[in-house]
Short mmCIF file of C-alpha atoms in Angstrom, two decimals:
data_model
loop_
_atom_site.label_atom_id
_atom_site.label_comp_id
_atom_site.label_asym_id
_atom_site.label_seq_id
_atom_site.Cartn_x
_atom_site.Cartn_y
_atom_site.Cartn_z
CA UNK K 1 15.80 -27.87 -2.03
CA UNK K 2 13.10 -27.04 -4.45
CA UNK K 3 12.44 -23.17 -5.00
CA UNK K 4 8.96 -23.08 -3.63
CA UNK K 5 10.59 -24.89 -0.38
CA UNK K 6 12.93 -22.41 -0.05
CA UNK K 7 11.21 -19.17 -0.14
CA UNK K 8 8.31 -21.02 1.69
CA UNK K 9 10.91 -21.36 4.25
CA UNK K 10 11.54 -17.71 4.12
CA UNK K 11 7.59 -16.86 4.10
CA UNK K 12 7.62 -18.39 7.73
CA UNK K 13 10.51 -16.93 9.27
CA UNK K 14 9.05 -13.25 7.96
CA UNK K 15 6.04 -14.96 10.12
CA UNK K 16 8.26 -15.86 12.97
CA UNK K 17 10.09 -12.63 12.99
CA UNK K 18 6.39 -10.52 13.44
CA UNK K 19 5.94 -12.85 16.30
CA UNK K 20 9.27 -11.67 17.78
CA UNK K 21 8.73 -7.85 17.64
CA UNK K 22 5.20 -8.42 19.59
CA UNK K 23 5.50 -4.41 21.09
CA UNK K 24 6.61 -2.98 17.22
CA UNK K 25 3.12 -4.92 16.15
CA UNK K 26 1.11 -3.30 18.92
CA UNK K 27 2.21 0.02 18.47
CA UNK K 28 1.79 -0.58 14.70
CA UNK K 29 -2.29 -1.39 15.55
CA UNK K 30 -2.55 1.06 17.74
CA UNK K 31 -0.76 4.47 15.38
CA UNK K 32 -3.25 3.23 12.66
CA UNK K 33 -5.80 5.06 14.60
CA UNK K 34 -4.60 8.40 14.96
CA UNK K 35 -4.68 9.25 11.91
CA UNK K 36 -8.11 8.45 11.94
CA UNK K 37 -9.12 10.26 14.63
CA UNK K 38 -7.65 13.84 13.70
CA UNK K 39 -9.36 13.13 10.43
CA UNK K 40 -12.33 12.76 12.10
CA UNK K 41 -12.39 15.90 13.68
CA UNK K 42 -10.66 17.80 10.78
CA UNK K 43 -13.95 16.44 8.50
CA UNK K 44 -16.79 16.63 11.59
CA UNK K 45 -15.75 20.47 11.57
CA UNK K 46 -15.73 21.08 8.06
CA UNK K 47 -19.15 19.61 7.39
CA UNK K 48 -20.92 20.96 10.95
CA UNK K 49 -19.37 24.64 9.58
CA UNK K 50 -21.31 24.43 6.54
CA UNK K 51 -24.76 23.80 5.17
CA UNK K 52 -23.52 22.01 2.42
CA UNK K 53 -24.25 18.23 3.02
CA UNK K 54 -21.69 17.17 0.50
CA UNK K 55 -18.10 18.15 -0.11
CA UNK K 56 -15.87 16.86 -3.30
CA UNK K 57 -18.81 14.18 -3.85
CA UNK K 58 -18.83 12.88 -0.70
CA UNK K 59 -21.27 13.19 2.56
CA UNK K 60 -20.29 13.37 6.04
CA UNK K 61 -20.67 9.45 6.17
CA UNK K 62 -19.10 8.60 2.90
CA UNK K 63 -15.63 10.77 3.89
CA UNK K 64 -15.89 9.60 7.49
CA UNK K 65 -16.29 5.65 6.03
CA UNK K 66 -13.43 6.67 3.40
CA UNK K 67 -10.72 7.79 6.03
CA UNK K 68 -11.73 5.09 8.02
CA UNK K 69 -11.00 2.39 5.42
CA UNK K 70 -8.11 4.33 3.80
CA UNK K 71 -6.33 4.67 6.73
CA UNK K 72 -6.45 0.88 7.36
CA UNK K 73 -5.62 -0.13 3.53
CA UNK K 74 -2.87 2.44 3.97
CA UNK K 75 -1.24 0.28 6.69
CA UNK K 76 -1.54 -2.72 4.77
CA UNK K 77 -0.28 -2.21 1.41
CA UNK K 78 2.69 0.41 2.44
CA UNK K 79 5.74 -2.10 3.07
CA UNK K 80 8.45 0.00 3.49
CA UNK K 81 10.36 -2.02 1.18
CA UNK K 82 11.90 0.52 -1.12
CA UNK K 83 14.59 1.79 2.10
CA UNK K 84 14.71 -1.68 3.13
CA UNK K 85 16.52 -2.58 -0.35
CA UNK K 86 18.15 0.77 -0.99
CA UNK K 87 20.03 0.25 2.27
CA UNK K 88 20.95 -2.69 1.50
CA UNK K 89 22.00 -1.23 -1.87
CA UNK K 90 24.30 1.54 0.24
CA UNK K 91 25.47 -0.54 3.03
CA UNK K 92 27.11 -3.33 0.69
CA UNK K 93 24.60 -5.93 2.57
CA UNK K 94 23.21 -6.62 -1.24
CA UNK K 95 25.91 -9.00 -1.16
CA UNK K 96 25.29 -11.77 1.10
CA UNK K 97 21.80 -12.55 -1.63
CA UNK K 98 23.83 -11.87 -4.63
CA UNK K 99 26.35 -14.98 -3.50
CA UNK K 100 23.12 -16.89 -2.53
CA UNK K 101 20.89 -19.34 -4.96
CA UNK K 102 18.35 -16.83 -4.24
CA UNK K 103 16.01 -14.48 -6.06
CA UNK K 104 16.50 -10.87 -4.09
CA UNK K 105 13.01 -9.67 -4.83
CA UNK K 106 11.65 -12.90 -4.56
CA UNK K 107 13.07 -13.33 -1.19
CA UNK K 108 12.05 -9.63 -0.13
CA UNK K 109 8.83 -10.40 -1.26
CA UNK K 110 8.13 -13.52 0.42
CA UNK K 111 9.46 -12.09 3.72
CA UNK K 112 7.60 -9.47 3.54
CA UNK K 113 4.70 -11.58 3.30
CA UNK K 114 4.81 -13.26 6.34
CA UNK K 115 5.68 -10.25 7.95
CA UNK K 116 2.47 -8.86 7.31
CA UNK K 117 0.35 -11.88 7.42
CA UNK K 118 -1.26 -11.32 10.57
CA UNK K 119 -1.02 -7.95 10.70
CA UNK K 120 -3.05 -7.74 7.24
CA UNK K 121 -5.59 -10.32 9.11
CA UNK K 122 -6.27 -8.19 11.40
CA UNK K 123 -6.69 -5.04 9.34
CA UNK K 124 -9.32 -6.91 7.03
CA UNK K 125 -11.20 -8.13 9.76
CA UNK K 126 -11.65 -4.13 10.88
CA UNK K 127 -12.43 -3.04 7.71
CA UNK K 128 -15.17 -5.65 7.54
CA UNK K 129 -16.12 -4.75 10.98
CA UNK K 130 -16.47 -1.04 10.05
CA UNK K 131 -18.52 -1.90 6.59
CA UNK K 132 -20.65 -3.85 8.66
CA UNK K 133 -21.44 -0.62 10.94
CA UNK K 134 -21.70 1.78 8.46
CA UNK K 135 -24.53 -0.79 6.39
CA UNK K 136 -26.80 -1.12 8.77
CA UNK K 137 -26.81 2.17 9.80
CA UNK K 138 -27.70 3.63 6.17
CA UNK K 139 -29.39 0.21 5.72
CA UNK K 140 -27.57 -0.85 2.58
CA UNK K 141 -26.21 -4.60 3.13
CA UNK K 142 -22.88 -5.04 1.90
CA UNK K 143 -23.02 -7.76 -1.47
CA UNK K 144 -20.55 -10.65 -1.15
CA UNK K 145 -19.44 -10.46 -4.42
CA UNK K 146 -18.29 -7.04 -3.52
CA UNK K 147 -15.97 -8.10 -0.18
CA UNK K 148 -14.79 -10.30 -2.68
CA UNK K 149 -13.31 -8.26 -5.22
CA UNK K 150 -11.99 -6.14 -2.54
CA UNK K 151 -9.75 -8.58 -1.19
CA UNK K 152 -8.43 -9.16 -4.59
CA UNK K 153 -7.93 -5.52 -5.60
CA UNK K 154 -6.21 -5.04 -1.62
CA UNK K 155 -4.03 -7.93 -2.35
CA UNK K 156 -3.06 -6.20 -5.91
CA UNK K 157 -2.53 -2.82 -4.82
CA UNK K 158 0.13 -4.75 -2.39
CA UNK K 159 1.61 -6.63 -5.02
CA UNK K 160 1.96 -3.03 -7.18
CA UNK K 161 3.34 -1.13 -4.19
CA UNK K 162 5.75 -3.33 -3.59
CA UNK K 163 6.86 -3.15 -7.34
CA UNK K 164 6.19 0.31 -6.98
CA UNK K 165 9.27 0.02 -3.98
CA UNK K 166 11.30 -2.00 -5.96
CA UNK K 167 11.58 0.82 -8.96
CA UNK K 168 12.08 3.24 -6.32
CA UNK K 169 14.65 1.52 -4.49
CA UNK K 170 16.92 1.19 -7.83
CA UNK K 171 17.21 5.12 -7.55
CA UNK K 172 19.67 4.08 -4.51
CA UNK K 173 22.58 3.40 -6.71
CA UNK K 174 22.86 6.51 -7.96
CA UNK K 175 21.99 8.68 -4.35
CA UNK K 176 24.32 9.28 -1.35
CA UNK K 177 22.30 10.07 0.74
CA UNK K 178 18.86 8.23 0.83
CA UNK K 179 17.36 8.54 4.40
CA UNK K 180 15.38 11.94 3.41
CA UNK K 181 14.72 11.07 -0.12
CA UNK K 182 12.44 7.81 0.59
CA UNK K 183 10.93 9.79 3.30
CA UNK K 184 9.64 12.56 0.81
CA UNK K 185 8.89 10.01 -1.21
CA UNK K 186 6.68 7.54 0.94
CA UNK K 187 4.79 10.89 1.99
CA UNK K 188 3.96 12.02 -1.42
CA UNK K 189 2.81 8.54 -2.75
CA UNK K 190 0.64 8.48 0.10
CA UNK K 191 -0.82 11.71 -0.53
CA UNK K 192 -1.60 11.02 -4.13
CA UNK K 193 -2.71 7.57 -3.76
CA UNK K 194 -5.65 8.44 -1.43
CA UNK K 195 -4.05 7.26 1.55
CA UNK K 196 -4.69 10.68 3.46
CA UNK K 197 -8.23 11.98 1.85
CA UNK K 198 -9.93 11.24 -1.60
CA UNK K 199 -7.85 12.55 -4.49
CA UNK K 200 -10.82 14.34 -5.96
CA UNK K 201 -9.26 17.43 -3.54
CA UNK K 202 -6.85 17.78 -6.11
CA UNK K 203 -9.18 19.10 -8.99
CA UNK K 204 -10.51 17.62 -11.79
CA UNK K 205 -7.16 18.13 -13.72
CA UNK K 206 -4.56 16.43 -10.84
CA UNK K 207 -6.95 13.49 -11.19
CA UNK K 208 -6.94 13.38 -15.18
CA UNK K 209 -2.95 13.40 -14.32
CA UNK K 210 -3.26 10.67 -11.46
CA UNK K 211 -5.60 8.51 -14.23
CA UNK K 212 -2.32 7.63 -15.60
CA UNK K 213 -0.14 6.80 -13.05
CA UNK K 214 -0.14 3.54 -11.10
CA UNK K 215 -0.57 5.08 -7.43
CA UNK K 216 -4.85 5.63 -7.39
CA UNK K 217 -4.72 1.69 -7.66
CA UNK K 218 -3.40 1.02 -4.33
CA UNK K 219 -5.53 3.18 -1.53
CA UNK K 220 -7.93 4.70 -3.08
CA UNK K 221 -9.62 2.63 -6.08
CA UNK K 222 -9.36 -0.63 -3.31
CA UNK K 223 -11.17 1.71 -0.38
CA UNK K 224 -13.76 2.46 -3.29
CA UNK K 225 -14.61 -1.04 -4.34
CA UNK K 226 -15.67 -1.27 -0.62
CA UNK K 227 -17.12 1.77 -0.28
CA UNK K 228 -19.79 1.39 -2.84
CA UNK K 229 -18.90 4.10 -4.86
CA UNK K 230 -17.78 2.10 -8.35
CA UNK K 231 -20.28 -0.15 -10.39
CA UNK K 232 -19.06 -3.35 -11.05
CA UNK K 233 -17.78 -2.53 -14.76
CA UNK K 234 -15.61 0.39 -12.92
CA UNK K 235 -14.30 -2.08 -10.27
CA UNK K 236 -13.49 -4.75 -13.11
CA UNK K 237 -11.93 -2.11 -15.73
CA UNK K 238 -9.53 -0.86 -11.72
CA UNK K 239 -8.26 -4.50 -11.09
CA UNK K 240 -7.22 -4.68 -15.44
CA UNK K 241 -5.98 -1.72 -14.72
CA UNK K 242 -3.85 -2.58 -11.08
CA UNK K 243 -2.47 -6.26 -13.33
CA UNK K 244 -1.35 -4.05 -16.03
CA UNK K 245 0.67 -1.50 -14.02
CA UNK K 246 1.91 -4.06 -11.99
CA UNK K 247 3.63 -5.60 -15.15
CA UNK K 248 4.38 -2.29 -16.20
CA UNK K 249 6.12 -1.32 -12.93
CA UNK K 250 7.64 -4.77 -12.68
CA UNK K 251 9.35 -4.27 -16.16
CA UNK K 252 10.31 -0.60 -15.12
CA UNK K 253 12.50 -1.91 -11.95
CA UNK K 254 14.09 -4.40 -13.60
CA UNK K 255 15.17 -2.36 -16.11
CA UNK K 256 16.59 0.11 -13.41
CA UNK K 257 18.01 -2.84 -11.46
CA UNK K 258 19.96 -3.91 -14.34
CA UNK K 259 21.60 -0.80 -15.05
CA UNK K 260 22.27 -0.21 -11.55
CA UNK K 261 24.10 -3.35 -10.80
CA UNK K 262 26.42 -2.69 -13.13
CA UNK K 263 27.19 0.53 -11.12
CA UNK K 264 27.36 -1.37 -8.11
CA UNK K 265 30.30 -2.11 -6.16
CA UNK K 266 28.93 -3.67 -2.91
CA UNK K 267 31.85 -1.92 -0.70
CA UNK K 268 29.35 -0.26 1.74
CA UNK K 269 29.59 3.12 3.15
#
């Protein structure tokens, strides 16, 4: 069987398995929009408190479209990934793929796709629904070109998260315990990637910081291509930027990977 064939093959059952776990999806739609909603209500009574009409750079409509689309992006690019693999890593099920003709991210990856597929369908086509609202009420059609490059720079800040989850994941061969670790951890990169509020709440020094890290590039530079807050040399110089840390990251896991393979002794426990 030819490679593409195989993880093809693998791309549909992630489809099939989606299908199968019809309830998990639902509930999955439906906790997207809490979030949303105490945000809502957390921003509608900051900005009715105050006679300022703008707060970090944004107006009530900007941060109410922001944690709208935010929360949404969130949901698509987080995979959950990195405790996938580092339970595999603990559990000795790393195994079973190592004796296989198979590439383990490759095949995680692929999975993972189809697992999302629809799900991600669905997300875009609320995002697009929301844009839609929010233009014609301040009257600003959304450009093409612009929906556009936001589908590419959504489908790159997947592809770095999940290379983002892969580094992370190699920290398993060296933890016991990893349950609370990648919890901490898939809170925090949410925080700092935009996923909760805009980062410029940190201060203009966080954000110098978060300039050079990889995590801006997959919530909040996508939710700002959309948003109409970047010029189109900005959004251009963000999706350079999201291909270069996802080599960077990519090279960064392997590199972990290799070192902790030869650590690992696939017994489990």
């Amino acid at each position: 069987m030819r490679a593409y064939e195989k993880y093809y093959r693998i791309f549909k059952l992630g489809i099939q398995s989606s299908l199968e776990y019809r309830m998990d999806f639902v509930f999955s739609l439906i906790s997207a929009f809490f979030p949303i909603m105490i945000q809502y209500f957390i921003w509608s009574v900051v900005y009715g408190s105050s006679d300022s009409t703008q707060y970090f750079g944004y107006s009530y409509n900007e941060m109410i479209l922001y944690t709208i689309i935010a929360a949404i992006v969130t949901r698509i690019v987080i995979t959950n990934m990195d405790h996938e693999m580092a339970v595999d890593i603990k559990n000795g099920n790393l195994n079973k793929y190592l004796v296989q003709p198979l590439h383990y991210l490759r095949f995680r990856i692929s999975h993972l796709f189809g697992q999302k597929l629809l799900f991600f369908s669905l997300m875009i086509i609320a995002i697009f629904t929301v844009i839609l609202y929010f233009s014609f009420q301040n009257g600003n059609p959304i450009q093409i070109r612009r929906l556009l490059l936001f589908l590419l720079a959504v489908l790159l800040a997947f592809l770095l998260n999940m290379m983002i989850s892969y580094a992370i994941a190699a920290i398993a061969f060296w933890l016991s315990e990893i349950s609370y670790f990648f919890e901490m951890t898939g809170l925090m990169v949410i925080i700092i990637s935009g996923g909760m509020f805009p980062i410029e709440i940190f201060g203009p020094r966080v954000n110098i910081l978060l300039t050079y890290l990889p995590f801006k590039f997959t919530i909040y530079f996508p939710v700002n291509v959309i948003n109409g807050k970047l010029d189109m040399d900005a959004i251009l110089q963000g999706i350079g930027m999201q291909f270069l840390w996802i080599v960077i990251m990519y090279l960064i896991s392997r590199i972990g990977w290799s070192i902790g393979m030869k650590k690992y002794l696939g017994l489990g426990g």
